[in-house]
Short mmCIF file of C-alpha atoms in Angstrom, two decimals:
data_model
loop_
_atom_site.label_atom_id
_atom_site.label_comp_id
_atom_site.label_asym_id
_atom_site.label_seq_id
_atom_site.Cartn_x
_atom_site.Cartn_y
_atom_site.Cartn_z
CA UNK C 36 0.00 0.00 0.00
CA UNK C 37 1.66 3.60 -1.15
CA UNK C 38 1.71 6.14 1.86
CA UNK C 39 -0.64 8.29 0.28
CA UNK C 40 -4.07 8.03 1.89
CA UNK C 41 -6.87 6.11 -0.05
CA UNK C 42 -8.30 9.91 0.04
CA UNK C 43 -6.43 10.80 -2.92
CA UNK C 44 -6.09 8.39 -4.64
CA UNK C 45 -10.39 7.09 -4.80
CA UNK C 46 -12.22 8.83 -7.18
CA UNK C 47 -15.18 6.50 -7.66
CA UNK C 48 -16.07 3.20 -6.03
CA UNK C 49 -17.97 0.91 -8.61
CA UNK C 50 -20.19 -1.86 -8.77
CA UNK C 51 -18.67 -4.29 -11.27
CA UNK C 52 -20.69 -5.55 -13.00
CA UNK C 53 2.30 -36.18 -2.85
CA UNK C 54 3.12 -38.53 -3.80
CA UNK C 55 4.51 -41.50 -2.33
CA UNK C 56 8.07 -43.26 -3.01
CA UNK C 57 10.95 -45.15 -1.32
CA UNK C 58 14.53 -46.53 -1.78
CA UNK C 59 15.47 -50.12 -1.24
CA UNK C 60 18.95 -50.77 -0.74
CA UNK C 61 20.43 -54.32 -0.28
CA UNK C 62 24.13 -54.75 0.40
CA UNK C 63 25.16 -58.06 -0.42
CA UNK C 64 28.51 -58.11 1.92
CA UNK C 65 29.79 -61.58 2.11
CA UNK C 66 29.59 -65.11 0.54
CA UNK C 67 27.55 -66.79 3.46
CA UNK C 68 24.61 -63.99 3.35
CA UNK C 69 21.21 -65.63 3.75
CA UNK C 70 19.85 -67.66 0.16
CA UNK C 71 16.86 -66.26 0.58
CA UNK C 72 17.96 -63.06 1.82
CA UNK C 73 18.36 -60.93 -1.74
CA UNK C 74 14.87 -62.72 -2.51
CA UNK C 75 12.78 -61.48 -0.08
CA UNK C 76 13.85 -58.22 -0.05
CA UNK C 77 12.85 -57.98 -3.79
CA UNK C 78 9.52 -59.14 -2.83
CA UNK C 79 9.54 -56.66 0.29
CA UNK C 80 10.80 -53.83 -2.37
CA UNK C 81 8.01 -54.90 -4.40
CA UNK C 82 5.03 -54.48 -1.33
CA UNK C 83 6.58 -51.25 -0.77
CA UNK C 84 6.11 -50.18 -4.34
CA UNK C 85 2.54 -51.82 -4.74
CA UNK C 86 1.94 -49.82 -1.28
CA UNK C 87 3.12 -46.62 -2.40
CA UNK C 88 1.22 -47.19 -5.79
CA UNK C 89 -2.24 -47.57 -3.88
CA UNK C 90 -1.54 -44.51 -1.26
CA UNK C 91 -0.53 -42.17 -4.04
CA UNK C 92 -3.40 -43.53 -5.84
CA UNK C 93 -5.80 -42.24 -3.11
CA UNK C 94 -4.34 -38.50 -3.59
CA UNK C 95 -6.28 -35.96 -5.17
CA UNK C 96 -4.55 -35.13 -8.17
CA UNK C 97 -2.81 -31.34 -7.91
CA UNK C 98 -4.08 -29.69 -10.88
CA UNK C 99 -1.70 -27.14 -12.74
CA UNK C 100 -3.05 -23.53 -12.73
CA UNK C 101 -4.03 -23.91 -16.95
CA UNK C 102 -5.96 -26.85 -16.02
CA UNK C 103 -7.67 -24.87 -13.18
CA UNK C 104 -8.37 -22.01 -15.83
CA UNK C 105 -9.53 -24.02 -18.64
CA UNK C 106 -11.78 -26.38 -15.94
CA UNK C 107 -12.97 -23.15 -14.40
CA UNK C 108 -14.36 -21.35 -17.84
CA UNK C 109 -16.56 -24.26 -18.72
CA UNK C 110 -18.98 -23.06 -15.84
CA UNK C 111 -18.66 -19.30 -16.28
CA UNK C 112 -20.94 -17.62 -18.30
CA UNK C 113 -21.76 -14.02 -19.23
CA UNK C 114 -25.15 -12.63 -18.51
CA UNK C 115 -26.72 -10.12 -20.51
CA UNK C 116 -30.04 -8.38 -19.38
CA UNK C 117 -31.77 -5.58 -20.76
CA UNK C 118 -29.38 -2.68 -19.95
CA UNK C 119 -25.79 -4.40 -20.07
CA UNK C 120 -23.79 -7.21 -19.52
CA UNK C 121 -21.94 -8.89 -16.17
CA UNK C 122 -20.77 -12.60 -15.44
CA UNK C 123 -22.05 -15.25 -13.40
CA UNK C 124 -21.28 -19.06 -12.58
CA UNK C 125 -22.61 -22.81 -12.11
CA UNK C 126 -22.64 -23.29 -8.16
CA UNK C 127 -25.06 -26.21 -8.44
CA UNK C 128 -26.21 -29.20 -10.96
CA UNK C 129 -29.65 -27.92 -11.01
CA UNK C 130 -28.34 -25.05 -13.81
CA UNK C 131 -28.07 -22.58 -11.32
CA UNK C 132 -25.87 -19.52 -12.09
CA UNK C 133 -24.65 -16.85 -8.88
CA UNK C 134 -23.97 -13.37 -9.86
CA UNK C 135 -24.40 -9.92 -8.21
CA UNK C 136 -27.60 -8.51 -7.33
CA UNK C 137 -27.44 -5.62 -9.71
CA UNK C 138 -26.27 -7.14 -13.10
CA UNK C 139 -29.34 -8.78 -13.25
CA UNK C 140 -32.00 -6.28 -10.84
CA UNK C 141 -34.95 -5.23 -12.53
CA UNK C 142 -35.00 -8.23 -14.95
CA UNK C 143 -37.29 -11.32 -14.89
CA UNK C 144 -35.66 -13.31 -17.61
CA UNK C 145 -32.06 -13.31 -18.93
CA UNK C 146 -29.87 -14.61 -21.40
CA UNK C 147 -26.97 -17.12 -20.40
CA UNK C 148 -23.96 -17.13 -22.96
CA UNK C 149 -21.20 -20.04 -22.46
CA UNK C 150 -17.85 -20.21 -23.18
CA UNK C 151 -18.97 -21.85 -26.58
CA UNK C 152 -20.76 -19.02 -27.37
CA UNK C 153 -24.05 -21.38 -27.01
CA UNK C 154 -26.77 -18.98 -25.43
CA UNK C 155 -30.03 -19.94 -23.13
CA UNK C 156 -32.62 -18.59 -21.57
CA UNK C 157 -32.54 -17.95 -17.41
CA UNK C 158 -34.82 -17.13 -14.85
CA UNK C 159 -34.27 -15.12 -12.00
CA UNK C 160 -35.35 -16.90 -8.95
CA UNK C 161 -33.85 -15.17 -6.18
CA UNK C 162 -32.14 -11.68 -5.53
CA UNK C 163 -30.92 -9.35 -2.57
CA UNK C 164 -32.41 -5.67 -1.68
CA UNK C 165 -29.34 -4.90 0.35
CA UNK C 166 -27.18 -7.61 -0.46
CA UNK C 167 -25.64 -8.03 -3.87
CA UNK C 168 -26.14 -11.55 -4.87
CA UNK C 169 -28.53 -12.84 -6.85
CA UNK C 170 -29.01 -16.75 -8.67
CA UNK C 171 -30.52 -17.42 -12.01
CA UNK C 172 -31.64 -20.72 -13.04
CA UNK C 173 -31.17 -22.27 -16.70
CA UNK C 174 -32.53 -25.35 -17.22
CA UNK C 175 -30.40 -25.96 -20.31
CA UNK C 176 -27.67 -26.12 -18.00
CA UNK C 177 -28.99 -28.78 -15.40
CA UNK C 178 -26.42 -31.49 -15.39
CA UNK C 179 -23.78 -29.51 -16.37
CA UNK C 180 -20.96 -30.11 -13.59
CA UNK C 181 -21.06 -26.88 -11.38
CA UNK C 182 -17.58 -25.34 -10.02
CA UNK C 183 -16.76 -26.49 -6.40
CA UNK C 184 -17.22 -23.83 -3.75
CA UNK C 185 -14.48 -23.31 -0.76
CA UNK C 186 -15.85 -24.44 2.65
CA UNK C 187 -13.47 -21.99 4.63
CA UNK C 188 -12.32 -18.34 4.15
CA UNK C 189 -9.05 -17.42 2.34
CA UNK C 190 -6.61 -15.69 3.83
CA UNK C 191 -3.97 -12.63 3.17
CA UNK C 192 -1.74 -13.64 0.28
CA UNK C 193 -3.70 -16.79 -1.24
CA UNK C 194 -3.09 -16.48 -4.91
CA UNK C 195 -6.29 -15.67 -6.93
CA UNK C 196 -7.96 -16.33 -10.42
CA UNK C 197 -10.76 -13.45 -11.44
CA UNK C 198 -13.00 -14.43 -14.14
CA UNK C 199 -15.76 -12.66 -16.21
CA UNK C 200 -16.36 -10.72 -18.57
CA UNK C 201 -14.44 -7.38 -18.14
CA UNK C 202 -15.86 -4.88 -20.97
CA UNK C 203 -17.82 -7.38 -22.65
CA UNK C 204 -14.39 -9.82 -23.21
CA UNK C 205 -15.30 -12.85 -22.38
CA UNK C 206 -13.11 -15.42 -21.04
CA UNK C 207 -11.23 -13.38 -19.19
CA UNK C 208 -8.78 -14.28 -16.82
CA UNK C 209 -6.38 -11.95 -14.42
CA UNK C 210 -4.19 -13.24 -11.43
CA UNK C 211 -3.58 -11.91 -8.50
CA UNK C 212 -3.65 -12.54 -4.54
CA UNK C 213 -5.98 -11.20 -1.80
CA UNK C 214 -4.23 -8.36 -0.36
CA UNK C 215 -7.05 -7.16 2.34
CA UNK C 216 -9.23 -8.84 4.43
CA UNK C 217 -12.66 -7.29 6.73
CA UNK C 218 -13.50 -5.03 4.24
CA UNK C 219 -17.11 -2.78 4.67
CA UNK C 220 -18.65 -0.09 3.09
CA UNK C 221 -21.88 0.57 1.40
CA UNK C 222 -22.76 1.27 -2.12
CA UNK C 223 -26.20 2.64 -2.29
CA UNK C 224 -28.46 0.72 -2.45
CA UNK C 225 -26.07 -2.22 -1.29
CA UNK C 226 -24.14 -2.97 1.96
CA UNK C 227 -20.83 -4.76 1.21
CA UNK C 228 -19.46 -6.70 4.60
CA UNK C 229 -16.39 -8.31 5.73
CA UNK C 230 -15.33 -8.27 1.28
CA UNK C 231 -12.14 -9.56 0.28
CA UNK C 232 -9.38 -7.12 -1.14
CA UNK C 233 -7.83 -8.58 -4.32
CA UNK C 234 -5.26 -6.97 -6.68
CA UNK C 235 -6.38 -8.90 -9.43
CA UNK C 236 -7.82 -6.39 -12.39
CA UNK C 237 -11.39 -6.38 -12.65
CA UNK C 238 -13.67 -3.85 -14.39
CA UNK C 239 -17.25 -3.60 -15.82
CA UNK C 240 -18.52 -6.54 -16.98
CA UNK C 241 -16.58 -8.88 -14.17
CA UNK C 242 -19.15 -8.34 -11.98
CA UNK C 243 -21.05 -11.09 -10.44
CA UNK C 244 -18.37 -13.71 -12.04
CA UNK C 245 -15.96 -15.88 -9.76
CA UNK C 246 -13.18 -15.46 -7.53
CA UNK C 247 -11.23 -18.88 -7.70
CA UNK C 248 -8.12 -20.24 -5.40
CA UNK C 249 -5.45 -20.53 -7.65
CA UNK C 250 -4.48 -23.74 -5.66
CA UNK C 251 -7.81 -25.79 -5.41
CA UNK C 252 -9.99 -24.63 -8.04
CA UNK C 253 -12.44 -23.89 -5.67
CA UNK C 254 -14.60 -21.30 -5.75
CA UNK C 255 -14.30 -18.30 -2.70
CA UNK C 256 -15.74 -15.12 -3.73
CA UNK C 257 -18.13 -12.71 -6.21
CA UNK C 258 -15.87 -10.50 -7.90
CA UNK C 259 -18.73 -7.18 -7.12
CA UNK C 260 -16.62 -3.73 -7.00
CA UNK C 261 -13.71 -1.47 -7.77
CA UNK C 262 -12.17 1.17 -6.79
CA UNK C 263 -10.99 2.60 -10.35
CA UNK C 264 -7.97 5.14 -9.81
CA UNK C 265 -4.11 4.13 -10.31
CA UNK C 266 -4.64 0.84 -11.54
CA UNK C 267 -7.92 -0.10 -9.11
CA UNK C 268 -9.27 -1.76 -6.09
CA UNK C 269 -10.77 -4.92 -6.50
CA UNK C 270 -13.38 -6.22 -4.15
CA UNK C 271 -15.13 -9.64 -3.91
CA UNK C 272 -18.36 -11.07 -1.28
CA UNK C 273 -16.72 -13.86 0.33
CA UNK C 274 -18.88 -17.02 -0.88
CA UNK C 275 -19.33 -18.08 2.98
CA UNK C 276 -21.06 -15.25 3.80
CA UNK C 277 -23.76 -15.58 1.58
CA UNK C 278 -24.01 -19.59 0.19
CA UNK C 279 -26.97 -20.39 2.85
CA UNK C 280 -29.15 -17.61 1.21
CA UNK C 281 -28.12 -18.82 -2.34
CA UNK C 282 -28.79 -22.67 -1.31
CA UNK C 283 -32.20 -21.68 -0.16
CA UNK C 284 -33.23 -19.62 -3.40
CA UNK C 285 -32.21 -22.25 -5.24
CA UNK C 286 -34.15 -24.85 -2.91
CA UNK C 287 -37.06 -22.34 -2.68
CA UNK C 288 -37.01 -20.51 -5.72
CA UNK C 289 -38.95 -16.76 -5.39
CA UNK C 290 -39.76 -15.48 -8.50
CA UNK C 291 -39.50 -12.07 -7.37
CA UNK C 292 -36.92 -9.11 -8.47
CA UNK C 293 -36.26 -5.78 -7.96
CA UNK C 294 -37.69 -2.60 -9.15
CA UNK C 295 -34.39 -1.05 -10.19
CA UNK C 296 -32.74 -0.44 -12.94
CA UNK C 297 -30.72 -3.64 -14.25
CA UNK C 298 -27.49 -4.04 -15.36
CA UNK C 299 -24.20 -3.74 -14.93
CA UNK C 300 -23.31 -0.11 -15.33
CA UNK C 301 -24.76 0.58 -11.96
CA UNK C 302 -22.36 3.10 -10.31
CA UNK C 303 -21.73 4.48 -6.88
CA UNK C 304 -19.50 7.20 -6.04
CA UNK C 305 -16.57 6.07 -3.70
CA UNK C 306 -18.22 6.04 0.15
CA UNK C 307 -17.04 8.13 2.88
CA UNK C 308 -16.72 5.29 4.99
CA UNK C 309 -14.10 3.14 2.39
CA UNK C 310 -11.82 6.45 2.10
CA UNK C 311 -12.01 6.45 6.09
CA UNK C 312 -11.46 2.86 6.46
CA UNK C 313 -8.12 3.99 4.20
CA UNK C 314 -6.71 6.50 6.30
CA UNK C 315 -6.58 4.26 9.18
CA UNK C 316 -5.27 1.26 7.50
CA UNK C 317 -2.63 3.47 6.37
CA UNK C 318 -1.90 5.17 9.58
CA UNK C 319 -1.06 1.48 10.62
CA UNK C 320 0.99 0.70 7.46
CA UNK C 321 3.10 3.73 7.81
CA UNK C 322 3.76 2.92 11.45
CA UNK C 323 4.83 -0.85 10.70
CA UNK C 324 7.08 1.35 7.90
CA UNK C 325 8.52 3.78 10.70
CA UNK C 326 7.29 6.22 8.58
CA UNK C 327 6.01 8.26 11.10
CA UNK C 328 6.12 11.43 9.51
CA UNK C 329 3.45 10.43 7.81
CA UNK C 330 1.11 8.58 10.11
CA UNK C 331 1.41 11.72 12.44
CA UNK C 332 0.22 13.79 9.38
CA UNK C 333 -2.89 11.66 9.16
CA UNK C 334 -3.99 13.26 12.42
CA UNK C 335 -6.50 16.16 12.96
CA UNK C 336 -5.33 19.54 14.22
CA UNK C 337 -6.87 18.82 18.14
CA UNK C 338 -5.20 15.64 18.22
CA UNK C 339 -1.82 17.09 17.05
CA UNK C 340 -2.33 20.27 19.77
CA UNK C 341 -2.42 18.05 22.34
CA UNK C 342 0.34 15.42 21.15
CA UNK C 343 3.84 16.78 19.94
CA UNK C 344 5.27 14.52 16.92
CA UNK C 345 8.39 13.69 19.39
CA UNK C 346 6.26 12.18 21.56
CA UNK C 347 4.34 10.51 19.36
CA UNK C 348 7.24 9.00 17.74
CA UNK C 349 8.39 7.88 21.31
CA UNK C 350 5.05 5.74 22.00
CA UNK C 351 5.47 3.99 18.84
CA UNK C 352 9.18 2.82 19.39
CA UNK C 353 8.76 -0.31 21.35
CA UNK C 354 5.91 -1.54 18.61
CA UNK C 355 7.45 -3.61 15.64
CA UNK C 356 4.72 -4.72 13.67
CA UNK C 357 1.19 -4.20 13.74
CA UNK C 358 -1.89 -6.24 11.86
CA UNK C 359 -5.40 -4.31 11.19
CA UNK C 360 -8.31 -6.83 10.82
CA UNK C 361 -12.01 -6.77 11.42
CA UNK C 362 -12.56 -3.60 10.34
CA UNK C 363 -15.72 -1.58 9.72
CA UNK C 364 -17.16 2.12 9.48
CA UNK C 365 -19.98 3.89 9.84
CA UNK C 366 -21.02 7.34 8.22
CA UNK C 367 -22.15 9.29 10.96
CA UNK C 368 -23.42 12.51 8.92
CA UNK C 369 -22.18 15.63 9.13
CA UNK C 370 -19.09 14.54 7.11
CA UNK C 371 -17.67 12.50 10.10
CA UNK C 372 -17.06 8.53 9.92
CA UNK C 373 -16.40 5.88 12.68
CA UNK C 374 -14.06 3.39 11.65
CA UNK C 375 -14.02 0.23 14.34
CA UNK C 376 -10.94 -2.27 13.94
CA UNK C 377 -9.15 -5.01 15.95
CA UNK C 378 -5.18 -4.26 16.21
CA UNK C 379 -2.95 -6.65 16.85
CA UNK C 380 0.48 -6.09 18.25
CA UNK C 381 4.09 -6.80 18.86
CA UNK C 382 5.31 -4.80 21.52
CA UNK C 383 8.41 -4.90 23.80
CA UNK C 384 8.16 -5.01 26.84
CA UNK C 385 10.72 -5.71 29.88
CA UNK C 386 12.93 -6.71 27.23
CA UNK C 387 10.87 -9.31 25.09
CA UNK C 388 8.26 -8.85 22.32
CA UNK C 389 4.65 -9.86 22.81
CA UNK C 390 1.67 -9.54 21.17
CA UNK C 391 -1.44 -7.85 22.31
CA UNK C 392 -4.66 -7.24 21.18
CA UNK C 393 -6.35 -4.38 20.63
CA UNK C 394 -10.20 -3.19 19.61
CA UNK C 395 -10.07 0.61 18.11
CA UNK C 396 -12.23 3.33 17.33
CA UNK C 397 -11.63 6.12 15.41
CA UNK C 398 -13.09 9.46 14.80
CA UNK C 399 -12.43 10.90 10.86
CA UNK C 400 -13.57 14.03 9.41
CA UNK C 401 -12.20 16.78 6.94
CA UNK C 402 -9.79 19.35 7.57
CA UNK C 403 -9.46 22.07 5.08
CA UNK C 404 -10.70 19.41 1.91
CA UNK C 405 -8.53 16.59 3.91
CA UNK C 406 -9.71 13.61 5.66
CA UNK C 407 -8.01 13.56 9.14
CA UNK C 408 -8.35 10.88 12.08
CA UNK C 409 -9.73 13.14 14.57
CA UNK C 410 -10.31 11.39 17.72
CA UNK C 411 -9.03 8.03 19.06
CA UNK C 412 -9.43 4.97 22.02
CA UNK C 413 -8.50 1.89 22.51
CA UNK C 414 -9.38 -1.45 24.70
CA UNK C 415 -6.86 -4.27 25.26
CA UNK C 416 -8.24 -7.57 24.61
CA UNK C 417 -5.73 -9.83 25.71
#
């Protein structure tokens, strides 16, 4: 992350549309060695290898990363409603297809285009007010082998496959890793929780598509916003979060959409609350930098008046790293946000480094045009 502060660099937040082996040695060291002693130890050899031969067997085979691409883009399919186009993909064999809420809000029926350019006929049969998910059934597609969805959360640093249709290009793939975690903010009339951070390239027209481990082929997120300004922001649902409520349109189908306008050139303009959410996670990032020129200049005016940069910089010395999860914000009008985080650190103390943890809340509005972290407090949890 640059030192700048997310507040100048986010113009506009937007809705996107083992094996097993083993060595067998004999050492035949003198005339009166055992007759049958060479012999059974080519039969023992052989056990082993007719051992190793079933275990291995048992392993799931590691696919290579093209296999995991060209597997993947079988089951992902761009969606085109009445008003533009987004992506969307086979979660079940029932010819269900998730995407986001609003590539497909306002529509009743859709059409489904494959990767062999074969197109159907879908149904909506269930869709979020608030949260942006939606599933489509096409019958065409029942049968067709759906891709397999992650059972747990990824983490910092997993490597990451994006796919869609970015622009109307379909079949597109970009690489990447997720590089945030606990991200929140809301874009009208949506409220985006706990989203992943990826720095994989998405765009218009990704939206609603996959976000696949690079590693398993296994399905963990719904590519659903960026932020587009030096390069973007990429932002994806975590498929935990919201597979119960997809399993049970699909079980219970509702018929029912929304009144809005469909598509995927639904825009917001970049929320308060993200840029917020920015300035503290860079405040943090600087620190862990010992950049603290800069994470001093991230303060307001009051909180600078009553805090001298020296000692600042002093309370900050006997910290060497510190993690930012969990966090959320809150616009609370008046141009002023609440940003809530948990903080985990490695401090010294009596000598020795230990980590404690932290839940913060912060205070952020604008000083002359600037967002500034205005008020602070902390509670140790442990």
């Amino acid at each position: 992350m640059t030192k700048r502060t997310w507040s100048t660099i986010i113009s506009s937040a937007i809705i996107i549309g083992a094996g097993a082996g083993g060595v067998f040695w004999i050492h035949q060291h003198s005339a009166d060695q055992l007759q049958d002693g060479p012999r059974l130890a080519v039969v023992a050899a052989k056990e082993t290898e007719n051992a190793a031969a079933t275990t291995a067997s048992k392993q799931p085979v590691k696919k290579t990363r093209k296999q995991i691409i060209e597997e993947s883009q079988k089951k992902v399919v761009t969606i085109e409603s009445s008003s533009g186009l987004g992506s969307g993909f086979l979660y079940n064999d029932q010819g269900d297809v998730v995407t986001n809420a609003h590539v497909v809000e306002g529509a009743k029926e859709v059409t489904i285009r494959t990767l062999n350019h074969e197109e159907y006929k879908g149904t909506v049969i269930g869709i979020g007010d608030e949260t942006d998910v939606a599933v489509v059934r096409v019958p065409d597609l029942k049968k067709v082998k759906p891709l397999i969805i992650a059972k747990s959360k990824a983490e910092t640093g997993d490597e990451i496959l994006a796919l869609g249709s970015p622009l109307g290009l379909e079949n597109t793939v970009t690489t990447g890793i997720i590089s945030g975690l606990g991200r929140s903010f809301e874009i009208a009339p949506y409220i985006y929780s706990n989203l992943y951070q990826i720095s994989a390239p998405i765009t218009h027209g990704n939206s609603g598509g996959p976000l696949i481990s690079a590693e398993t082929g296994e399905v963990i997120g719904i590519n659903s916003a960026v932020v587009e300004q030096e390069g973007g922001i990429g932002f994806s649902i975590p498929m935990t979060s919201v597979l119960k409520q997809v399993q049970a349109w699909s079980k219970n189908p509702s018929g029912t959409t929304s009144v809005r306008t469909a598509g995927d050139t639904h825009l917001g303009s970049a929320t308060k609350t993200l840029q917020a959410e920015g300035i503290v996670t860079d405040f943090y990032t600087s620190l862990n930098l010992s950049d603290y020129v800069t994470a001093y200049a991230l303060l307001g005016s009051e909180w600078q008046s009553a805090t001298t940069y020296a000692k600042f910089r002093e309370g900050y010395l006997n910290t060497s790293e510190v993690t930012i999860s969990e966090v959320s914000s809150v616009n609370k009008g008046d141009d002023e946000m609440e940003v809530k985080a948990m903080i985990t650190a490695n401090e010294r103390k009596d000598g020795e480094y230990i980590l404690s943890q932290y839940r913060v809340e912060y205070q952020l509005g604008y000083e002359n045009g600037q967002l500034k972290i205005l008020h602070g407090k902390g509670k140790k949890v442990k």
